[in-house]
Tab-separated table of C-alpha atoms in Angstrom:
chain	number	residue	atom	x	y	z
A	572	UNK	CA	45.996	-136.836	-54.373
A	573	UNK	CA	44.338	-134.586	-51.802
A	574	UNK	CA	46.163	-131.414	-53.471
A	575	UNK	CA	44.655	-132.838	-56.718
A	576	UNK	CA	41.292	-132.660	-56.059
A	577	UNK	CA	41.153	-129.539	-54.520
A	578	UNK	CA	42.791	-128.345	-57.743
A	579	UNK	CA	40.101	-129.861	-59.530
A	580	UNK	CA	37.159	-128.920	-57.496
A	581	UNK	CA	38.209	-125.330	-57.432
A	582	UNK	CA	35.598	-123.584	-59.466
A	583	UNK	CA	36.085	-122.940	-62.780
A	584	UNK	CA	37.936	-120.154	-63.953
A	585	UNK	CA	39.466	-119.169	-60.174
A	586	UNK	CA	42.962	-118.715	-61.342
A	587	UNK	CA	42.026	-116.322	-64.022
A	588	UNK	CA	39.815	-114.760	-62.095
A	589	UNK	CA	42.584	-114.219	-59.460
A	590	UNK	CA	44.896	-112.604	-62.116
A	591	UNK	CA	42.200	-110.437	-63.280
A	592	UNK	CA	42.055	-108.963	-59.681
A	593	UNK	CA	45.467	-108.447	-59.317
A	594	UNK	CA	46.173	-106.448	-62.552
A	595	UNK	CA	43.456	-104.649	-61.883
A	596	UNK	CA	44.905	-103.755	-57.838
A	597	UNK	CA	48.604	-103.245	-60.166
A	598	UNK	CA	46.896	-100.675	-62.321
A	599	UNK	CA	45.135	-99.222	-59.748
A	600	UNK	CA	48.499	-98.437	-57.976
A	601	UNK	CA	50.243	-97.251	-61.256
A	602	UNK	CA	47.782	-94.512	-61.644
A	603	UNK	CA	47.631	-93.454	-58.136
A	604	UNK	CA	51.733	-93.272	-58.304
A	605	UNK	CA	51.309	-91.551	-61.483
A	606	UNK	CA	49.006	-89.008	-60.268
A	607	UNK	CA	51.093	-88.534	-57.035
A	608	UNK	CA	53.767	-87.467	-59.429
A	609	UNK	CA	52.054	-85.266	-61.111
A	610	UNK	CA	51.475	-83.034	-57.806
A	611	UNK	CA	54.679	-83.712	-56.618
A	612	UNK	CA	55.971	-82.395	-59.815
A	613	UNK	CA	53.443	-79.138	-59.667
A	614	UNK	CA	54.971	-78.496	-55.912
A	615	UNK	CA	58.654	-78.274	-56.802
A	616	UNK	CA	59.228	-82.291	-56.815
A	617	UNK	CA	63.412	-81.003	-56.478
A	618	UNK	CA	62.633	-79.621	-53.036
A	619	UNK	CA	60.784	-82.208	-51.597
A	620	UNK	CA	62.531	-84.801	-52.988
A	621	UNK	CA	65.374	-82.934	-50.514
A	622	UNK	CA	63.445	-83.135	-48.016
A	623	UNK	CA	63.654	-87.226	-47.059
A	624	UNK	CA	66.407	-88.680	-45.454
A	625	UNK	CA	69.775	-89.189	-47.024
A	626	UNK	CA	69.333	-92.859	-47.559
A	627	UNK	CA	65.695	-92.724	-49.485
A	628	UNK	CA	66.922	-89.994	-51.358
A	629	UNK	CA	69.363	-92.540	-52.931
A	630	UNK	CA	67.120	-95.169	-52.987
A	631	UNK	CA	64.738	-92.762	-55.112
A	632	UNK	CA	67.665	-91.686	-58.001
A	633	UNK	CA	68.521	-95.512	-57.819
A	634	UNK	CA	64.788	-96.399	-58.300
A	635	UNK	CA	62.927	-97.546	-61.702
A	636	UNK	CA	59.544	-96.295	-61.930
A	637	UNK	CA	58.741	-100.354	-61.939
A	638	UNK	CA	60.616	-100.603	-58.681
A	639	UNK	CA	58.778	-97.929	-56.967
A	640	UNK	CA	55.636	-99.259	-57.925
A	641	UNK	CA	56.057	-102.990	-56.760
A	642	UNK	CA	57.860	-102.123	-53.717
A	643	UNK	CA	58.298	-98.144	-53.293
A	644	UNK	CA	55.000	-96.957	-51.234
A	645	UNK	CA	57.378	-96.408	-48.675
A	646	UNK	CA	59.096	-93.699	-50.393
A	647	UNK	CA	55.962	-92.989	-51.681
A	648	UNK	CA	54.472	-92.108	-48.610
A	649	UNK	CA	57.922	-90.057	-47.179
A	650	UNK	CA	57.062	-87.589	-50.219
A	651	UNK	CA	53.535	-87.327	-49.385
A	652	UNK	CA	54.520	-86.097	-45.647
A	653	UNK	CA	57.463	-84.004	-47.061
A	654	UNK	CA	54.518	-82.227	-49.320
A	655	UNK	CA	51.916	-81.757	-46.756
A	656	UNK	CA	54.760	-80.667	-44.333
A	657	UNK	CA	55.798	-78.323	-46.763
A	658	UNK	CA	52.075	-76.336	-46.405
A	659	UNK	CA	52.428	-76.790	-42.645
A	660	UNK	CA	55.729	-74.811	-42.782
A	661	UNK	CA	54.298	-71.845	-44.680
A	662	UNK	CA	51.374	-71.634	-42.710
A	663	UNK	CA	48.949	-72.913	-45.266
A	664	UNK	CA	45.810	-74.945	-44.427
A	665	UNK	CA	46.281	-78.671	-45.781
A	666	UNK	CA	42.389	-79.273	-46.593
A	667	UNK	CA	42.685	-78.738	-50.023
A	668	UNK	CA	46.018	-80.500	-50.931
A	669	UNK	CA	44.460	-83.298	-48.711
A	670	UNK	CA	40.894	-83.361	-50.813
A	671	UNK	CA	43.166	-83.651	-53.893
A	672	UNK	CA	45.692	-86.467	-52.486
A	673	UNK	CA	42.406	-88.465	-51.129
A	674	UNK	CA	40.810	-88.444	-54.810
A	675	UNK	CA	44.740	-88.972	-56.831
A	676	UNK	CA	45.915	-91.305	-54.535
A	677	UNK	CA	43.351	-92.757	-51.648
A	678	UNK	CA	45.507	-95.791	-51.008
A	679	UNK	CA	48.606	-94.072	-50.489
A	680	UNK	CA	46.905	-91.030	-48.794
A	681	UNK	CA	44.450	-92.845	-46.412
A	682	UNK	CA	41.573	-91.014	-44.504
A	683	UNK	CA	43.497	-91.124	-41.343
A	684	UNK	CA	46.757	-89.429	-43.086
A	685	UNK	CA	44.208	-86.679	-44.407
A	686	UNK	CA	43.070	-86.180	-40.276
A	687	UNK	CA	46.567	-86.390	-39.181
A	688	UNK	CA	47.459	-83.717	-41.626
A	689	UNK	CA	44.952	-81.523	-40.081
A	690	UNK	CA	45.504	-81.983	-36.406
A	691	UNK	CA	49.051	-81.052	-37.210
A	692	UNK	CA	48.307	-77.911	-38.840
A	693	UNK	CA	45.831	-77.069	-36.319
A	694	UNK	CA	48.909	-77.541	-33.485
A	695	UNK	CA	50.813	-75.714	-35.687
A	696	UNK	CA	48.384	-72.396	-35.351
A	697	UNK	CA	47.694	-73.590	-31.235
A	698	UNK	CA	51.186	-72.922	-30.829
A	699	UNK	CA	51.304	-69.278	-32.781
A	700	UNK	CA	47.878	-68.563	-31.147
A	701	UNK	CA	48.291	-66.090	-28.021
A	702	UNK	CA	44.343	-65.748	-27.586
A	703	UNK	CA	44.170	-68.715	-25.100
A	704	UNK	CA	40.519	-69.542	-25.158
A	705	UNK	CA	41.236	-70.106	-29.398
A	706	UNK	CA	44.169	-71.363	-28.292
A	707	UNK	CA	42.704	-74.013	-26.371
A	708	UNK	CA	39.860	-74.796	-28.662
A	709	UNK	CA	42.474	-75.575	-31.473
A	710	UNK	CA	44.211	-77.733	-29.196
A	711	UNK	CA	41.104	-79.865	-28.440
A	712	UNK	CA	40.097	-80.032	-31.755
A	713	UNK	CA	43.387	-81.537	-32.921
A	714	UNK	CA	43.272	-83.586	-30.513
A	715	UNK	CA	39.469	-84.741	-30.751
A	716	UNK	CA	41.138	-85.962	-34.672
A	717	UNK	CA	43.800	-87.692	-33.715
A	718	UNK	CA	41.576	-90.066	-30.994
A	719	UNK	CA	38.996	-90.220	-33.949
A	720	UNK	CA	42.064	-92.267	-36.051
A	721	UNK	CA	44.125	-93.690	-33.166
A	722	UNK	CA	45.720	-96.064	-33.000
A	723	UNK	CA	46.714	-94.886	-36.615
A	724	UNK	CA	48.744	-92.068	-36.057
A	725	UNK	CA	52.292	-91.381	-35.662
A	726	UNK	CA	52.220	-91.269	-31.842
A	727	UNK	CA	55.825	-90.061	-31.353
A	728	UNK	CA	55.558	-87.136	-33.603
A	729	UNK	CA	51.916	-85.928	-32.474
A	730	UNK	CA	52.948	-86.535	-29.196
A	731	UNK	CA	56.027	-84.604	-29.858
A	732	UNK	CA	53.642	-81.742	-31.640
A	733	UNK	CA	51.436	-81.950	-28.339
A	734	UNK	CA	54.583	-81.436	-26.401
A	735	UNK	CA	55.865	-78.755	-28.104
A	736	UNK	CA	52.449	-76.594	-27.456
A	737	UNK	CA	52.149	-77.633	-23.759
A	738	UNK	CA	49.412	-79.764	-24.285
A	739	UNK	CA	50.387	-82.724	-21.434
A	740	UNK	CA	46.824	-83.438	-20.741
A	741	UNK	CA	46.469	-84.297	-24.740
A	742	UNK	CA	49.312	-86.719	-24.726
A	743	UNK	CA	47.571	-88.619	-21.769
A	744	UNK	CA	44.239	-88.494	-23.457
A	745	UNK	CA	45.478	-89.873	-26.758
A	746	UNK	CA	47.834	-92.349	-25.622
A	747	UNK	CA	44.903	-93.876	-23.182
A	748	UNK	CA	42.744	-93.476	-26.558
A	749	UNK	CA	45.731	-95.972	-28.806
A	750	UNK	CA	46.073	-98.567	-26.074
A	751	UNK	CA	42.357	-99.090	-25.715
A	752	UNK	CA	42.305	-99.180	-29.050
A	753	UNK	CA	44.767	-102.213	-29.525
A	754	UNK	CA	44.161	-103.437	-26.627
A	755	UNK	CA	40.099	-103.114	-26.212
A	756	UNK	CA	39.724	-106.817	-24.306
A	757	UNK	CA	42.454	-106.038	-21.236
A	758	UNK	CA	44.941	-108.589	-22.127
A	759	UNK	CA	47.756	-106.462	-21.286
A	760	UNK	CA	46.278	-106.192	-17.711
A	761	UNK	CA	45.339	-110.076	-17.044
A	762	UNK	CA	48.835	-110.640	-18.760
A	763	UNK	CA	50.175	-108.105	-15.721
A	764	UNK	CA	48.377	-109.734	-13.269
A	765	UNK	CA	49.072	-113.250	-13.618
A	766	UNK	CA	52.736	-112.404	-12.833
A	767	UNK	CA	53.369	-112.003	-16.620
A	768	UNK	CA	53.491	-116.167	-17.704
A	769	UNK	CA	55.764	-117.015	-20.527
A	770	UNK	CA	53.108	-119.473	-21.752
A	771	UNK	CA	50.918	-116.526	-22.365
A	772	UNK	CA	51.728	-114.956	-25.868
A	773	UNK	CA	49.319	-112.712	-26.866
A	774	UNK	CA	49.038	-111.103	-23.228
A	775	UNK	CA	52.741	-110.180	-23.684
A	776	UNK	CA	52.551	-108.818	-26.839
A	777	UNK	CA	49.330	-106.559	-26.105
A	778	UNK	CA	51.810	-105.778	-22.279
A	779	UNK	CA	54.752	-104.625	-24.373
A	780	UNK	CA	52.463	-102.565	-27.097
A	781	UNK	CA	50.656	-100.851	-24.452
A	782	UNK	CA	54.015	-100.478	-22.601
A	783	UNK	CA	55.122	-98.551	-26.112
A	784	UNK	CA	52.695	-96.563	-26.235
A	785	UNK	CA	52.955	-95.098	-22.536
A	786	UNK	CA	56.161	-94.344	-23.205
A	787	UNK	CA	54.825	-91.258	-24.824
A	788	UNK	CA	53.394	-89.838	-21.508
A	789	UNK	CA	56.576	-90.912	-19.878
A	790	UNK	CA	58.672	-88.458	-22.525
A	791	UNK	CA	56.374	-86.115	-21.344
A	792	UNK	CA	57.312	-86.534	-17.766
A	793	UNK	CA	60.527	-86.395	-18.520
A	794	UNK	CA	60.170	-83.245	-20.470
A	795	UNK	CA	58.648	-81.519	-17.285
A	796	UNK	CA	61.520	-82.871	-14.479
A	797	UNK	CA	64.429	-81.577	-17.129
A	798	UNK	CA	62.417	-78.111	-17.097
A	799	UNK	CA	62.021	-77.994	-13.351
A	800	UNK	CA	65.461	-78.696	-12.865
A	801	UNK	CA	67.023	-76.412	-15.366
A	802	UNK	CA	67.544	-73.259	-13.026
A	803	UNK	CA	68.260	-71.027	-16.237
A	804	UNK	CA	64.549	-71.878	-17.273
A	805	UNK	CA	63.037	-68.835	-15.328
A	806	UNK	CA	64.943	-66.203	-17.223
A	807	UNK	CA	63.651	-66.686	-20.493
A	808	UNK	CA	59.627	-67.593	-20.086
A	809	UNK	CA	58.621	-64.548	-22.618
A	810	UNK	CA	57.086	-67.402	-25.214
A	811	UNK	CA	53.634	-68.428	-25.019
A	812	UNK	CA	54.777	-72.144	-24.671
A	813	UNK	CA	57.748	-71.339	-22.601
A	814	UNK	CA	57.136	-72.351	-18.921
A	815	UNK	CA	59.521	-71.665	-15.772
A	816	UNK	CA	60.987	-74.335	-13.623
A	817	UNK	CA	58.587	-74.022	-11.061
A	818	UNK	CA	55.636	-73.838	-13.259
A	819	UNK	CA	57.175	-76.956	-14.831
A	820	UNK	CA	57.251	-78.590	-11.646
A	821	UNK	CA	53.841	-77.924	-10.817
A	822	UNK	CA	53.195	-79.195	-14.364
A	823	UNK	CA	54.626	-82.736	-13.824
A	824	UNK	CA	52.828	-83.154	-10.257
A	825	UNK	CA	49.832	-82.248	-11.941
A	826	UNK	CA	50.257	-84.673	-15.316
A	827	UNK	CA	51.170	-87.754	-12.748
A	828	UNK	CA	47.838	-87.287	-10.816
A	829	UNK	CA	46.202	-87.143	-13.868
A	830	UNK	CA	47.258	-90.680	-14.979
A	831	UNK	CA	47.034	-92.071	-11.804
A	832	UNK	CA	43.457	-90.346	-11.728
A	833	UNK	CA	42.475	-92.757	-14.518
A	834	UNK	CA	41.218	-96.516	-14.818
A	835	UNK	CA	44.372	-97.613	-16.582
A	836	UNK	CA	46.189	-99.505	-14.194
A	837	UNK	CA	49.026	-100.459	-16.746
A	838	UNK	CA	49.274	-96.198	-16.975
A	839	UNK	CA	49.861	-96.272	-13.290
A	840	UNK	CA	52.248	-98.852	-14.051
A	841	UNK	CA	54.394	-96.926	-16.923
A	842	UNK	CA	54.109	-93.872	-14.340
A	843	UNK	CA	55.294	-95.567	-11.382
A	844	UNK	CA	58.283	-97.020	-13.050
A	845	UNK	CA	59.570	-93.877	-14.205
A	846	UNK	CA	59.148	-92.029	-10.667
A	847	UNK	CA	60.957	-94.830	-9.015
A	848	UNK	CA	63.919	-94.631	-12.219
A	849	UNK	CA	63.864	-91.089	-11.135
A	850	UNK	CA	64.177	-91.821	-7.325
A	851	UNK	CA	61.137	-90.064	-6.828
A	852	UNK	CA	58.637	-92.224	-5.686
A	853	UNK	CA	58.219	-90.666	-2.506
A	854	UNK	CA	55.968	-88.066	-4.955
A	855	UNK	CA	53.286	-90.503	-4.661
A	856	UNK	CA	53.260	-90.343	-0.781
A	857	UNK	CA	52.590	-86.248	-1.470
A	858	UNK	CA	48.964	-86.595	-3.928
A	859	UNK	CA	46.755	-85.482	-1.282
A	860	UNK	CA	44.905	-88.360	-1.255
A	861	UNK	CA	44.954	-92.037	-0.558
A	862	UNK	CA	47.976	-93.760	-3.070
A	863	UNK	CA	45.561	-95.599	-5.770
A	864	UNK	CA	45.801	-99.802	-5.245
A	865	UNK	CA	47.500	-100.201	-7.851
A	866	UNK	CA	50.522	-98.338	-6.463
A	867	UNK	CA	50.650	-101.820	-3.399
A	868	UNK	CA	50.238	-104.183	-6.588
A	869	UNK	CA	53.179	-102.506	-8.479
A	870	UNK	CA	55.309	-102.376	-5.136
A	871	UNK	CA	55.023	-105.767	-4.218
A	872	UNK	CA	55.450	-107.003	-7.769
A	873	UNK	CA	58.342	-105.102	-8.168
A	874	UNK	CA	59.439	-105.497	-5.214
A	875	UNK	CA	60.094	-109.442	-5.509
A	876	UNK	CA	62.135	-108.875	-9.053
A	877	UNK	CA	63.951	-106.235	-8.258
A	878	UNK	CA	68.037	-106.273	-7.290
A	879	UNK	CA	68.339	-106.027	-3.437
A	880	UNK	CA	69.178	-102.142	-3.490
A	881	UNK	CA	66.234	-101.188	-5.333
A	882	UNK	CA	63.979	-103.822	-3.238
A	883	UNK	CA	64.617	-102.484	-0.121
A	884	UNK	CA	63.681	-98.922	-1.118
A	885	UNK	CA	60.421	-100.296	-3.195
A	886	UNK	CA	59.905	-102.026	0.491
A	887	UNK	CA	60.149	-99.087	2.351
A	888	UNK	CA	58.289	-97.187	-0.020
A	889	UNK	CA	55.426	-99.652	0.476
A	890	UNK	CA	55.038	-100.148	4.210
A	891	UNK	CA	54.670	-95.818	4.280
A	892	UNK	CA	52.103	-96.698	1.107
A	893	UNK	CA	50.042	-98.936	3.951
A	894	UNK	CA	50.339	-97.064	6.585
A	895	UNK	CA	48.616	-93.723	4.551
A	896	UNK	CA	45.935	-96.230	3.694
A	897	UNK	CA	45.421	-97.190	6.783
A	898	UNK	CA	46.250	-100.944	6.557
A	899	UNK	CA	48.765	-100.583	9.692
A	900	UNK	CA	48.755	-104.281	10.179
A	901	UNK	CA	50.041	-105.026	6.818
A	902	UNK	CA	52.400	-102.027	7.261
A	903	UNK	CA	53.998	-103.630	10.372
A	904	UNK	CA	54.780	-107.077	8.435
A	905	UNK	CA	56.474	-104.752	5.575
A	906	UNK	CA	58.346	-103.071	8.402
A	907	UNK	CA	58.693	-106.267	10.178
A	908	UNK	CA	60.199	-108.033	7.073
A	909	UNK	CA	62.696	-105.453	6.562
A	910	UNK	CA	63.784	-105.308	9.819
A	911	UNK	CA	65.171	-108.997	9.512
A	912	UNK	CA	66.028	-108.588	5.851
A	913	UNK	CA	70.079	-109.604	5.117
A	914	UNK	CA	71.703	-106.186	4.405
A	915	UNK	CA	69.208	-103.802	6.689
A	916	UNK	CA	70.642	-104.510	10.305
């Protein structure tokens, strides 16, 4: 009865009206596809059809133009990037292929695919670029773009891009830029902080997005301590972006204090954990400075779930934490706690 009269009271015409609006989002759609494949077909449609991956370039021959159109913005999409990367690979600026693309095709080419587009090709000249103060201004502007649209970039491949130029300070920036972004109320942090409760969903899901998205500067680390310890690296630093082993060493000291340098504790968090995967968390005993608090929060917190090999070195790593703080007291009950620890005598 109750489904009834809502039926009923529904105002008139609803249903039609409904309809109306969807054939009119369907032909929308048509024409944009239709257009796209008009410039696809004007850019060699054979070569960057070639372009996608083995399995969507059989899903493409396989493909009705019906098919693609309900369900193929996907593919869609893979040809748009395959075209603009096709520009970026000749060393042609993508403003007026995006112009076109935006006024064809704006829901399949979004704003933020148009930006994206342009921070790569700017990366693309940053990294041919041997005047370094151009060099550097390209880098920030790409950047400056990409924090503009974040989170709505491809954060792997810019990040990759950002890699590729030497840019480690712009993977921080933009990473930091994405997880505010998603994250703008600190729900990953209280989520942290409460010692991660099941009962608390969203808090986990904004921990392990954030989490994601640090990754990013992790690769980055990694990047660096595979340089540094690649002894062959020093005889072949002619390239602009080519750094030695000791350069890249000074490189990865320098990107760690510049995380831990910022307000994002879960950063410090994503940082510390790779250090300590690394067996180098005696690196943060070496900063100069006072360890941040968040480095006695992570200890302890890791220190209670961790296996007992790992605990006892997150232990000792903490009581020498203290101690350079100057908290000897709470040093000497780490200490004093390890002393009488099963396994340490």
């Amino acid at each position: 009865v109750a489904a009834f009269m809502q039926r009923t009271a529904a105002p008139p015409h609803s249903d039609e009206h409904a309809s109306l609006l969807a054939l009119n989002m369907f032909i929308s759609m048509a024409i944009e596809m239709l257009s796209l494949w008009k410039v696809l077909c004007e850019h060699q449609f054979h070569v960057i059809a070639a372009s996608l991956p083995p399995e969507q370039q059989q899903a493409l021959q396989a493909a009705s133009f019906r098919e693609l159109l309900v369900g193929g913005q996907e593919v869609a999409c893979l040809l748009l990037g395959s075209l603009v990367a096709g520009y970026l690979r000749d060393n042609a600026s993508v403003d007026g292929i995006s112009q076109k693309l935006r006024q064809l095709c704006p829901t399949l080419y979004r704003q933020e695919d148009a930006t994206c587009s342009k921070a790569n090709e700017l990366l693309i000249f940053a990294k041919q670029q041997k005047n370094p103060s151009e060099r550097e201004e390209m880098l920030q502007q790409a950047l400056k773009l990409c924090v503009d649209v974040a989170p709505n970039v491809n954060l792997p491949l810019v990040c990759s891009k950002l890699l590729t130029v030497g840019f480690y300070s712009g993977v921080v920036e933009l990473c930091v830029a994405c997880a505010n972004k998603i994250d703008p109320q600190d729900k990953a942090l209280h989520y942290y902080k409460s010692d991660q409760p099941s009962q608390d969903r969203e808090g986990h899901i904004a921990y392990y997005r954030r989490m994601e998205i640090y990754r990013e500067v992790c690769a980055a680390l990694e990047r660096l301590y595979e340089r540094s310890s690649d002894t062959s690296a020093n005889e072949s630093t002619s390239s602009v972006n080519a750094i030695s082993s000791a350069d890249a060493s000074y490189q990865g000291r320098k990107l760690v204090w510049e995380c831990l340098s910022r307000e994002d504790e879960l950063l410090h968090v994503a940082v510390y954990e790779w250090l300590v995967s690394k067996n180098l968390g005696s690196e943060l005993l070496s900063l100069g400075t006072a360890p941040p608090p968040s480095l006695r929060t992570y200890l302890q917190a890791a220190a209670r779930s961790a296996p007992p090999p790992t605990a006892l070195h997150l232990l000792d790593l903490l009581w020498k934490v203290l101690e350079k703080c100057g908290d000897h007291l709470a040093a000497a009950h780490v200490l004093e706690g390890l002393a009488t620890r099963p396994g340490t005598g």
